[in-house]
mmCIF file with all atom_site columns, C-alpha atoms in Angstrom:
data_model
loop_
_atom_site.group_PDB
_atom_site.id
_atom_site.type_symbol
_atom_site.label_atom_id
_atom_site.label_alt_id
_atom_site.label_comp_id
_atom_site.label_asym_id
_atom_site.label_entity_id
_atom_site.label_seq_id
_atom_site.pdbx_PDB_ins_code
_atom_site.Cartn_x
_atom_site.Cartn_y
_atom_site.Cartn_z
_atom_site.occupancy
_atom_site.B_iso_or_equiv
_atom_site.pdbx_formal_charge
_atom_site.auth_seq_id
_atom_site.auth_comp_id
_atom_site.auth_asym_id
_atom_site.auth_atom_id
_atom_site.pdbx_PDB_model_num
ATOM 1   C CA . MET A 1 1   ? -27.334 -17.878 -0.288  1.00 0.00 ? 1248 MET A CA 1
ATOM 2   C CA . SER A 1 2   ? -25.203 -19.592 -2.901  1.00 0.00 ? 1249 SER A CA 1
ATOM 3   C CA . ARG A 1 3   ? -21.413 -19.594 -2.641  1.00 0.00 ? 1250 ARG A CA 1
ATOM 4   C CA . HIS A 1 4   ? -21.291 -17.122 -5.550  1.00 0.00 ? 1251 HIS A CA 1
ATOM 5   C CA . GLU A 1 5   ? -23.289 -14.606 -3.485  1.00 0.00 ? 1252 GLU A CA 1
ATOM 6   C CA . THR A 1 6   ? -21.223 -14.970 -0.331  1.00 0.00 ? 1253 THR A CA 1
ATOM 7   C CA . SER A 1 7   ? -19.478 -11.795 0.728   1.00 0.00 ? 1254 SER A CA 1
ATOM 8   C CA . PRO A 1 8   ? -15.777 -12.252 1.576   1.00 0.00 ? 1255 PRO A CA 1
ATOM 9   C CA . THR A 1 9   ? -16.426 -10.460 4.857   1.00 0.00 ? 1256 THR A CA 1
ATOM 10  C CA . THR A 1 10  ? -19.109 -12.948 6.004   1.00 0.00 ? 1257 THR A CA 1
ATOM 11  C CA . VAL A 1 11  ? -17.961 -14.730 9.148   1.00 0.00 ? 1258 VAL A CA 1
ATOM 12  C CA . GLN A 1 12  ? -18.423 -18.460 8.678   1.00 0.00 ? 1259 GLN A CA 1
ATOM 13  C CA . PRO A 1 13  ? -18.623 -20.730 11.730  1.00 0.00 ? 1260 PRO A CA 1
ATOM 14  C CA . ALA A 1 14  ? -15.782 -23.237 11.996  1.00 0.00 ? 1261 ALA A CA 1
ATOM 15  C CA . SER A 1 15  ? -17.134 -26.549 10.794  1.00 0.00 ? 1262 SER A CA 1
ATOM 16  C CA . ASN A 1 16  ? -15.744 -29.737 9.302   1.00 0.00 ? 1263 ASN A CA 1
ATOM 17  C CA . HIS A 1 17  ? -18.960 -30.372 7.355   1.00 0.00 ? 1264 HIS A CA 1
ATOM 18  C CA . ARG A 1 18  ? -18.444 -27.743 4.656   1.00 0.00 ? 1265 ARG A CA 1
ATOM 19  C CA . PRO A 1 19  ? -17.122 -29.462 1.496   1.00 0.00 ? 1266 PRO A CA 1
ATOM 20  C CA . ASN A 1 20  ? -16.191 -26.109 -0.083  1.00 0.00 ? 1267 ASN A CA 1
ATOM 21  C CA . ALA A 1 21  ? -14.494 -24.501 2.928   1.00 0.00 ? 1268 ALA A CA 1
ATOM 22  C CA . CYS A 1 22  ? -11.857 -22.929 0.698   1.00 0.00 ? 1269 CYS A CA 1
ATOM 23  C CA . CYS A 1 23  ? -14.521 -20.906 -1.140  1.00 0.00 ? 1270 CYS A CA 1
ATOM 24  C CA . PHE A 1 24  ? -15.047 -18.703 1.905   1.00 0.00 ? 1271 PHE A CA 1
ATOM 25  C CA . CYS A 1 25  ? -11.360 -18.023 2.355   1.00 0.00 ? 1272 CYS A CA 1
ATOM 26  C CA . TRP A 1 26  ? -10.732 -14.268 2.695   1.00 0.00 ? 1273 TRP A CA 1
ATOM 27  C CA . CYS A 1 27  ? -7.106  -14.548 1.558   1.00 0.00 ? 1274 CYS A CA 1
ATOM 28  C CA . CYS A 1 28  ? -8.131  -15.964 -1.864  1.00 0.00 ? 1275 CYS A CA 1
ATOM 29  C CA . CYS A 1 29  ? -5.720  -18.896 -1.596  1.00 0.00 ? 1276 CYS A CA 1
ATOM 30  C CA . CYS A 1 30  ? -7.859  -21.355 -3.540  1.00 0.00 ? 1277 CYS A CA 1
ATOM 31  C CA . SER A 1 31  ? -8.586  -21.690 -7.234  1.00 0.00 ? 1278 SER A CA 1
ATOM 32  C CA . CYS A 1 32  ? -12.322 -22.421 -7.127  1.00 0.00 ? 1279 CYS A CA 1
ATOM 33  C CA . SER A 1 33  ? -14.705 -20.788 -9.611  1.00 0.00 ? 1280 SER A CA 1
ATOM 34  C CA . TRP A 1 34  ? -15.869 -18.263 -6.981  1.00 0.00 ? 1281 TRP A CA 1
ATOM 35  C CA . ASN A 1 35  ? -12.358 -16.800 -6.816  1.00 0.00 ? 1282 ASN A CA 1
ATOM 36  C CA . GLU A 1 36  ? -11.944 -16.977 -10.597 1.00 0.00 ? 1283 GLU A CA 1
ATOM 37  C CA . ASP A 1 37  ? -15.108 -14.854 -10.961 1.00 0.00 ? 1284 ASP A CA 1
ATOM 38  C CA . ARG A 1 38  ? -13.774 -12.370 -8.416  1.00 0.00 ? 1285 ARG A CA 1
ATOM 39  C CA . GLU A 1 39  ? -10.413 -12.190 -10.168 1.00 0.00 ? 1286 GLU A CA 1
ATOM 40  C CA . ARG A 1 40  ? -12.064 -11.528 -13.561 1.00 0.00 ? 1287 ARG A CA 1
ATOM 41  C CA . ALA A 1 41  ? -14.192 -8.726  -12.077 1.00 0.00 ? 1288 ALA A CA 1
ATOM 42  C CA . TRP A 1 42  ? -11.171 -7.287  -10.260 1.00 0.00 ? 1289 TRP A CA 1
ATOM 43  C CA . ARG A 1 43  ? -9.023  -7.283  -13.418 1.00 0.00 ? 1290 ARG A CA 1
ATOM 44  C CA . ALA A 1 44  ? -11.795 -5.539  -15.347 1.00 0.00 ? 1291 ALA A CA 1
ATOM 45  C CA . SER A 1 45  ? -11.969 -2.764  -12.737 1.00 0.00 ? 1292 SER A CA 1
ATOM 46  C CA . ARG A 1 46  ? -8.229  -2.451  -12.126 1.00 0.00 ? 1293 ARG A CA 1
ATOM 47  C CA . GLU A 1 47  ? -7.558  0.101   -14.881 1.00 0.00 ? 1294 GLU A CA 1
ATOM 48  C CA . THR A 1 48  ? -10.271 2.389   -13.508 1.00 0.00 ? 1295 THR A CA 1
ATOM 49  C CA . LYS A 1 49  ? -8.826  2.154   -9.991  1.00 0.00 ? 1296 LYS A CA 1
ATOM 50  C CA . LEU A 1 50  ? -5.315  2.936   -11.195 1.00 0.00 ? 1297 LEU A CA 1
ATOM 51  C CA . GLU A 1 51  ? -6.571  6.105   -12.876 1.00 0.00 ? 1298 GLU A CA 1
ATOM 52  C CA . THR A 1 52  ? -7.711  7.431   -9.491  1.00 0.00 ? 1299 THR A CA 1
ATOM 53  C CA . ILE A 1 53  ? -4.152  7.257   -8.074  1.00 0.00 ? 1300 ILE A CA 1
ATOM 54  C CA . PRO A 1 54  ? -2.477  10.639  -8.549  1.00 0.00 ? 1301 PRO A CA 1
ATOM 55  C CA . ASN A 1 55  ? 0.868   10.311  -10.282 1.00 0.00 ? 1302 ASN A CA 1
ATOM 56  C CA . CYS A 1 56  ? 2.539   12.364  -7.558  1.00 0.00 ? 1303 CYS A CA 1
ATOM 57  C CA . GLU A 1 57  ? 1.528   14.567  -4.645  1.00 0.00 ? 1304 GLU A CA 1
ATOM 58  C CA . ALA A 1 58  ? 1.276   18.274  -5.327  1.00 0.00 ? 1305 ALA A CA 1
ATOM 59  C CA . CYS A 1 59  ? 4.061   20.111  -3.527  1.00 0.00 ? 1306 CYS A CA 1
ATOM 60  C CA . ALA A 1 60  ? 6.373   23.090  -3.653  1.00 0.00 ? 1307 ALA A CA 1
ATOM 61  C CA . LYS A 1 61  ? 9.936   22.779  -4.939  1.00 0.00 ? 1308 LYS A CA 1
ATOM 62  C CA . PRO A 1 62  ? 12.138  21.632  -2.038  1.00 0.00 ? 1309 PRO A CA 1
ATOM 63  C CA . THR A 1 63  ? 14.839  23.909  -0.650  1.00 0.00 ? 1310 THR A CA 1
ATOM 64  C CA . PRO A 1 64  ? 18.502  22.750  -0.664  1.00 0.00 ? 1311 PRO A CA 1
ATOM 65  C CA . GLU A 1 65  ? 18.310  22.431  3.160   1.00 0.00 ? 1312 GLU A CA 1
ATOM 66  C CA . GLU A 1 66  ? 15.243  20.223  2.867   1.00 0.00 ? 1313 GLU A CA 1
ATOM 67  C CA . VAL A 1 67  ? 16.874  17.969  0.240   1.00 0.00 ? 1314 VAL A CA 1
ATOM 68  C CA . ARG A 1 68  ? 20.051  17.645  2.355   1.00 0.00 ? 1315 ARG A CA 1
ATOM 69  C CA . GLY A 1 69  ? 17.863  16.899  5.398   1.00 0.00 ? 1316 GLY A CA 1
ATOM 70  C CA . TRP A 1 70  ? 16.449  13.804  3.673   1.00 0.00 ? 1317 TRP A CA 1
ATOM 71  C CA . ALA A 1 71  ? 19.882  12.188  3.985   1.00 0.00 ? 1318 ALA A CA 1
ATOM 72  C CA . GLN A 1 72  ? 19.844  12.784  7.761   1.00 0.00 ? 1319 GLN A CA 1
ATOM 73  C CA . SER A 1 73  ? 16.691  10.805  8.498   1.00 0.00 ? 1320 SER A CA 1
ATOM 74  C CA . PHE A 1 74  ? 14.072  8.706   6.775   1.00 0.00 ? 1321 PHE A CA 1
ATOM 75  C CA . ASP A 1 75  ? 11.391  10.429  8.890   1.00 0.00 ? 1322 ASP A CA 1
ATOM 76  C CA . LYS A 1 76  ? 12.329  13.800  7.377   1.00 0.00 ? 1323 LYS A CA 1
ATOM 77  C CA . LEU A 1 77  ? 12.071  12.321  3.896   1.00 0.00 ? 1324 LEU A CA 1
ATOM 78  C CA . MET A 1 78  ? 8.651   10.759  4.566   1.00 0.00 ? 1325 MET A CA 1
ATOM 79  C CA . LYS A 1 79  ? 7.241   13.887  6.232   1.00 0.00 ? 1326 LYS A CA 1
ATOM 80  C CA . SER A 1 80  ? 8.013   15.963  3.132   1.00 0.00 ? 1327 SER A CA 1
ATOM 81  C CA . PRO A 1 81  ? 5.586   15.706  0.161   1.00 0.00 ? 1328 PRO A CA 1
ATOM 82  C CA . ALA A 1 82  ? 8.478   16.567  -2.203  1.00 0.00 ? 1329 ALA A CA 1
ATOM 83  C CA . GLY A 1 83  ? 10.612  13.924  -0.461  1.00 0.00 ? 1330 GLY A CA 1
ATOM 84  C CA . ARG A 1 84  ? 7.899   11.288  -0.856  1.00 0.00 ? 1331 ARG A CA 1
ATOM 85  C CA . ASN A 1 85  ? 7.583   12.181  -4.554  1.00 0.00 ? 1332 ASN A CA 1
ATOM 86  C CA . ILE A 1 86  ? 11.290  11.771  -5.309  1.00 0.00 ? 1333 ILE A CA 1
ATOM 87  C CA . PHE A 1 87  ? 11.499  8.606   -3.170  1.00 0.00 ? 1334 PHE A CA 1
ATOM 88  C CA . ARG A 1 88  ? 8.455   7.217   -4.960  1.00 0.00 ? 1335 ARG A CA 1
ATOM 89  C CA . GLU A 1 89  ? 10.175  7.931   -8.287  1.00 0.00 ? 1336 GLU A CA 1
ATOM 90  C CA . PHE A 1 90  ? 13.166  5.925   -7.040  1.00 0.00 ? 1337 PHE A CA 1
ATOM 91  C CA . LEU A 1 91  ? 10.934  3.061   -5.823  1.00 0.00 ? 1338 LEU A CA 1
ATOM 92  C CA . ARG A 1 92  ? 9.401   2.910   -9.295  1.00 0.00 ? 1339 ARG A CA 1
ATOM 93  C CA . THR A 1 93  ? 12.859  2.169   -10.745 1.00 0.00 ? 1340 THR A CA 1
ATOM 94  C CA . GLU A 1 94  ? 13.133  -0.738  -8.283  1.00 0.00 ? 1341 GLU A CA 1
ATOM 95  C CA . TYR A 1 95  ? 9.609   -2.000  -9.061  1.00 0.00 ? 1342 TYR A CA 1
ATOM 96  C CA . SER A 1 96  ? 8.513   -1.446  -5.465  1.00 0.00 ? 1343 SER A CA 1
ATOM 97  C CA . GLU A 1 97  ? 6.384   1.686   -5.812  1.00 0.00 ? 1344 GLU A CA 1
ATOM 98  C CA . GLU A 1 98  ? 3.455   -0.228  -4.301  1.00 0.00 ? 1345 GLU A CA 1
ATOM 99  C CA . ASN A 1 99  ? 5.109   0.153   -0.872  1.00 0.00 ? 1346 ASN A CA 1
ATOM 100 C CA . MET A 1 100 ? 4.759   3.945   -1.031  1.00 0.00 ? 1347 MET A CA 1
ATOM 101 C CA . LEU A 1 101 ? 1.267   3.750   -2.561  1.00 0.00 ? 1348 LEU A CA 1
ATOM 102 C CA . PHE A 1 102 ? 0.161   1.425   0.251   1.00 0.00 ? 1349 PHE A CA 1
ATOM 103 C CA . TRP A 1 103 ? 1.671   3.701   2.921   1.00 0.00 ? 1350 TRP A CA 1
ATOM 104 C CA . LEU A 1 104 ? -0.071  6.765   1.414   1.00 0.00 ? 1351 LEU A CA 1
ATOM 105 C CA . ALA A 1 105 ? -3.400  4.888   1.180   1.00 0.00 ? 1352 ALA A CA 1
ATOM 106 C CA . CYS A 1 106 ? -3.115  3.968   4.888   1.00 0.00 ? 1353 CYS A CA 1
ATOM 107 C CA . GLU A 1 107 ? -2.395  7.611   5.788   1.00 0.00 ? 1354 GLU A CA 1
ATOM 108 C CA . GLU A 1 108 ? -5.487  8.670   3.842   1.00 0.00 ? 1355 GLU A CA 1
ATOM 109 C CA . LEU A 1 109 ? -7.599  6.000   5.574   1.00 0.00 ? 1356 LEU A CA 1
ATOM 110 C CA . LYS A 1 110 ? -6.472  7.229   9.017   1.00 0.00 ? 1357 LYS A CA 1
ATOM 111 C CA . ASN A 1 111 ? -7.951  10.653  8.245   1.00 0.00 ? 1358 ASN A CA 1
ATOM 112 C CA . GLU A 1 112 ? -11.400 9.204   7.464   1.00 0.00 ? 1359 GLU A CA 1
ATOM 113 C CA . CYS A 1 113 ? -14.294 9.438   9.920   1.00 0.00 ? 1360 CYS A CA 1
ATOM 114 C CA . ASN A 1 114 ? -17.238 8.257   7.814   1.00 0.00 ? 1361 ASN A CA 1
ATOM 115 C CA . LYS A 1 115 ? -17.959 4.561   8.500   1.00 0.00 ? 1362 LYS A CA 1
ATOM 116 C CA . HIS A 1 116 ? -19.127 3.816   4.933   1.00 0.00 ? 1363 HIS A CA 1
ATOM 117 C CA . THR A 1 117 ? -16.047 5.510   3.402   1.00 0.00 ? 1364 THR A CA 1
ATOM 118 C CA . ILE A 1 118 ? -13.753 3.649   5.825   1.00 0.00 ? 1365 ILE A CA 1
ATOM 119 C CA . ASP A 1 119 ? -15.311 0.309   4.793   1.00 0.00 ? 1366 ASP A CA 1
ATOM 120 C CA . GLU A 1 120 ? -14.964 1.158   1.114   1.00 0.00 ? 1367 GLU A CA 1
ATOM 121 C CA . LYS A 1 121 ? -11.358 2.398   1.348   1.00 0.00 ? 1368 LYS A CA 1
ATOM 122 C CA . ALA A 1 122 ? -10.299 -0.506  3.579   1.00 0.00 ? 1369 ALA A CA 1
ATOM 123 C CA . ARG A 1 123 ? -11.757 -2.970  1.069   1.00 0.00 ? 1370 ARG A CA 1
ATOM 124 C CA . MET A 1 124 ? -9.934  -1.219  -1.780  1.00 0.00 ? 1371 MET A CA 1
ATOM 125 C CA . ILE A 1 125 ? -6.619  -1.206  0.129   1.00 0.00 ? 1372 ILE A CA 1
ATOM 126 C CA . TYR A 1 126 ? -7.074  -4.913  0.848   1.00 0.00 ? 1373 TYR A CA 1
ATOM 127 C CA . GLU A 1 127 ? -7.780  -5.739  -2.789  1.00 0.00 ? 1374 GLU A CA 1
ATOM 128 C CA . ASP A 1 128 ? -4.976  -3.530  -4.123  1.00 0.00 ? 1375 ASP A CA 1
ATOM 129 C CA . TYR A 1 129 ? -2.140  -4.277  -1.686  1.00 0.00 ? 1376 TYR A CA 1
ATOM 130 C CA . ILE A 1 130 ? -2.935  -7.263  0.599   1.00 0.00 ? 1377 ILE A CA 1
ATOM 131 C CA . SER A 1 131 ? -4.720  -9.772  -1.651  1.00 0.00 ? 1378 SER A CA 1
ATOM 132 C CA . ILE A 1 132 ? -2.409  -12.393 -3.155  1.00 0.00 ? 1379 ILE A CA 1
ATOM 133 C CA . LEU A 1 133 ? -4.296  -11.885 -6.448  1.00 0.00 ? 1380 LEU A CA 1
ATOM 134 C CA . SER A 1 134 ? -3.041  -8.329  -6.718  1.00 0.00 ? 1381 SER A CA 1
ATOM 135 C CA . PRO A 1 135 ? -0.017  -7.458  -8.860  1.00 0.00 ? 1382 PRO A CA 1
ATOM 136 C CA . LYS A 1 136 ? 0.627   -4.658  -6.341  1.00 0.00 ? 1383 LYS A CA 1
ATOM 137 C CA . GLU A 1 137 ? 0.678   -6.958  -3.290  1.00 0.00 ? 1384 GLU A CA 1
ATOM 138 C CA . VAL A 1 138 ? 3.057   -5.709  -0.577  1.00 0.00 ? 1385 VAL A CA 1
ATOM 139 C CA . SER A 1 139 ? 5.359   -8.021  1.351   1.00 0.00 ? 1386 SER A CA 1
ATOM 140 C CA . LEU A 1 140 ? 3.946   -8.760  4.821   1.00 0.00 ? 1387 LEU A CA 1
ATOM 141 C CA . ASP A 1 141 ? 4.577   -11.541 7.293   1.00 0.00 ? 1388 ASP A CA 1
ATOM 142 C CA . SER A 1 142 ? 1.881   -14.087 8.126   1.00 0.00 ? 1389 SER A CA 1
ATOM 143 C CA . ARG A 1 143 ? 1.228   -12.657 11.617  1.00 0.00 ? 1390 ARG A CA 1
ATOM 144 C CA . VAL A 1 144 ? 0.339   -9.220  10.206  1.00 0.00 ? 1391 VAL A CA 1
ATOM 145 C CA . ARG A 1 145 ? -1.799  -10.817 7.481   1.00 0.00 ? 1392 ARG A CA 1
ATOM 146 C CA . GLU A 1 146 ? -3.767  -12.756 10.115  1.00 0.00 ? 1393 GLU A CA 1
ATOM 147 C CA . VAL A 1 147 ? -4.347  -9.557  12.106  1.00 0.00 ? 1394 VAL A CA 1
ATOM 148 C CA . ILE A 1 148 ? -5.621  -7.788  8.985   1.00 0.00 ? 1395 ILE A CA 1
ATOM 149 C CA . ASN A 1 149 ? -7.914  -10.684 8.059   1.00 0.00 ? 1396 ASN A CA 1
ATOM 150 C CA . ARG A 1 150 ? -9.470  -10.520 11.539  1.00 0.00 ? 1397 ARG A CA 1
ATOM 151 C CA . LYS A 1 151 ? -9.824  -6.738  11.448  1.00 0.00 ? 1398 LYS A CA 1
ATOM 152 C CA . MET A 1 152 ? -11.422 -6.783  7.981   1.00 0.00 ? 1399 MET A CA 1
ATOM 153 C CA . GLN A 1 153 ? -14.551 -8.297  9.556   1.00 0.00 ? 1400 GLN A CA 1
ATOM 154 C CA . GLU A 1 154 ? -15.160 -4.806  10.983  1.00 0.00 ? 1401 GLU A CA 1
ATOM 155 C CA . PRO A 1 155 ? -12.739 -2.364  9.276   1.00 0.00 ? 1402 PRO A CA 1
ATOM 156 C CA . SER A 1 156 ? -11.650 0.827   11.023  1.00 0.00 ? 1403 SER A CA 1
ATOM 157 C CA . SER A 1 157 ? -9.333  3.684   10.089  1.00 0.00 ? 1404 SER A CA 1
ATOM 158 C CA . HIS A 1 158 ? -6.543  1.776   11.903  1.00 0.00 ? 1405 HIS A CA 1
ATOM 159 C CA . THR A 1 159 ? -7.066  -1.673  10.324  1.00 0.00 ? 1406 THR A CA 1
ATOM 160 C CA . PHE A 1 160 ? -3.718  -1.559  8.526   1.00 0.00 ? 1407 PHE A CA 1
ATOM 161 C CA . ASP A 1 161 ? -1.557  0.088   11.225  1.00 0.00 ? 1408 ASP A CA 1
ATOM 162 C CA . ASP A 1 162 ? 0.645   -2.996  11.807  1.00 0.00 ? 1409 ASP A CA 1
ATOM 163 C CA . ALA A 1 163 ? 1.067   -3.540  8.069   1.00 0.00 ? 1410 ALA A CA 1
ATOM 164 C CA . GLN A 1 164 ? 1.817   0.130   7.461   1.00 0.00 ? 1411 GLN A CA 1
ATOM 165 C CA . LEU A 1 165 ? 4.536   0.078   10.133  1.00 0.00 ? 1412 LEU A CA 1
ATOM 166 C CA . GLN A 1 166 ? 6.028   -3.090  8.625   1.00 0.00 ? 1413 GLN A CA 1
ATOM 167 C CA . ILE A 1 167 ? 6.176   -1.520  5.136   1.00 0.00 ? 1414 ILE A CA 1
ATOM 168 C CA . TYR A 1 168 ? 7.572   1.748   6.551   1.00 0.00 ? 1415 TYR A CA 1
ATOM 169 C CA . THR A 1 169 ? 10.333  -0.243  8.289   1.00 0.00 ? 1416 THR A CA 1
ATOM 170 C CA . LEU A 1 170 ? 11.001  -2.221  5.100   1.00 0.00 ? 1417 LEU A CA 1
ATOM 171 C CA . MET A 1 171 ? 11.377  0.968   3.039   1.00 0.00 ? 1418 MET A CA 1
ATOM 172 C CA . HIS A 1 172 ? 13.603  2.484   5.749   1.00 0.00 ? 1419 HIS A CA 1
ATOM 173 C CA . ARG A 1 173 ? 15.952  -0.491  6.055   1.00 0.00 ? 1420 ARG A CA 1
ATOM 174 C CA . ASP A 1 174 ? 15.913  -1.737  2.491   1.00 0.00 ? 1421 ASP A CA 1
ATOM 175 C CA . SER A 1 175 ? 15.178  1.024   -0.049  1.00 0.00 ? 1422 SER A CA 1
ATOM 176 C CA . TYR A 1 176 ? 16.255  4.199   1.781   1.00 0.00 ? 1423 TYR A CA 1
ATOM 177 C CA . PRO A 1 177 ? 20.045  3.471   1.880   1.00 0.00 ? 1424 PRO A CA 1
ATOM 178 C CA . ARG A 1 178 ? 19.981  2.702   -1.859  1.00 0.00 ? 1425 ARG A CA 1
ATOM 179 C CA . PHE A 1 179 ? 17.941  5.850   -2.514  1.00 0.00 ? 1426 PHE A CA 1
ATOM 180 C CA . LEU A 1 180 ? 20.638  8.014   -0.857  1.00 0.00 ? 1427 LEU A CA 1
ATOM 181 C CA . ASN A 1 181 ? 23.243  6.506   -3.223  1.00 0.00 ? 1428 ASN A CA 1
ATOM 182 C CA . SER A 1 182 ? 21.001  6.699   -6.291  1.00 0.00 ? 1429 SER A CA 1
ATOM 183 C CA . ALA A 1 183 ? 21.508  8.912   -9.329  1.00 0.00 ? 1430 ALA A CA 1
ATOM 184 C CA . ILE A 1 184 ? 17.987  10.312  -8.751  1.00 0.00 ? 1431 ILE A CA 1
ATOM 185 C CA . TYR A 1 185 ? 18.838  11.710  -5.300  1.00 0.00 ? 1432 TYR A CA 1
ATOM 186 C CA . LYS A 1 186 ? 22.389  12.795  -6.172  1.00 0.00 ? 1433 LYS A CA 1
ATOM 187 C CA . SER A 1 187 ? 21.314  14.709  -9.285  1.00 0.00 ? 1434 SER A CA 1
ATOM 188 C CA . LEU A 1 188 ? 18.515  16.458  -7.344  1.00 0.00 ? 1435 LEU A CA 1
ATOM 189 C CA . LEU A 1 189 ? 21.032  17.407  -4.645  1.00 0.00 ? 1436 LEU A CA 1
ATOM 190 C CA . GLN A 1 190 ? 23.408  18.843  -7.262  1.00 0.00 ? 1437 GLN A CA 1
ATOM 191 C CA . SER A 1 191 ? 20.605  20.683  -9.021  1.00 0.00 ? 1438 SER A CA 1
ATOM 192 C CA . VAL A 1 192 ? 19.253  22.409  -5.869  1.00 0.00 ? 1439 VAL A CA 1
ATOM 193 C CA . SER A 1 193 ? 22.779  23.204  -4.623  1.00 0.00 ? 1440 SER A CA 1
ATOM 194 C CA . ARG A 1 194 ? 23.657  24.729  -7.995  1.00 0.00 ? 1441 ARG A CA 1
ATOM 195 C CA . SER A 1 195 ? 20.492  26.838  -8.165  1.00 0.00 ? 1442 SER A CA 1
ATOM 196 C CA . SER A 1 196 ? 20.994  28.106  -4.580  1.00 0.00 ? 1443 SER A CA 1
ATOM 197 C CA . SER A 1 197 ? 24.637  29.090  -5.247  1.00 0.00 ? 1444 SER A CA 1
ATOM 198 C CA . GLU A 1 198 ? 23.573  30.961  -8.385  1.00 0.00 ? 1445 GLU A CA 1
ATOM 199 C CA . SER A 1 199 ? 20.897  32.993  -6.588  1.00 0.00 ? 1446 SER A CA 1
#
């Protein structure tokens, strides 16, 4: 098997005799031609993949109580499809929408039972949000990345649990306080309060 045919999930034995050890690196940290080929193919398919991401989740209009509840806890916000939509809109203004997209993709993966579908979705999540070649790469520490790289040898519906928790915590601590003070949230709050007082 030539290096161009090697699957990134192939487990290679540790050896000091491989001159092109970097070419089998799952994290794509080298600049050899094998990775350049992969990057070209990935860029060509990226537009198609992006089209499959729904712009927003379908949901009913939130009640004033629900909107006010989002300020009480981040969990309430994230459990509400309408809350996730408005928060995602805010994240887009901060150029960090990939955090929500990654979290949603992990939730979807957790509901999968079919082994083939799990493998496919896990690979797509890796390429879209974990790979350093991706423009939508999420910010994860090296420990979590190592765990994911190990788990990708045999992906399961819980491969990204540690990473998902880390991104959830990041959104909670970093983006959520700014969201509550944002024009997006405040204008929604005013709009639902006004419509409820009129009815």
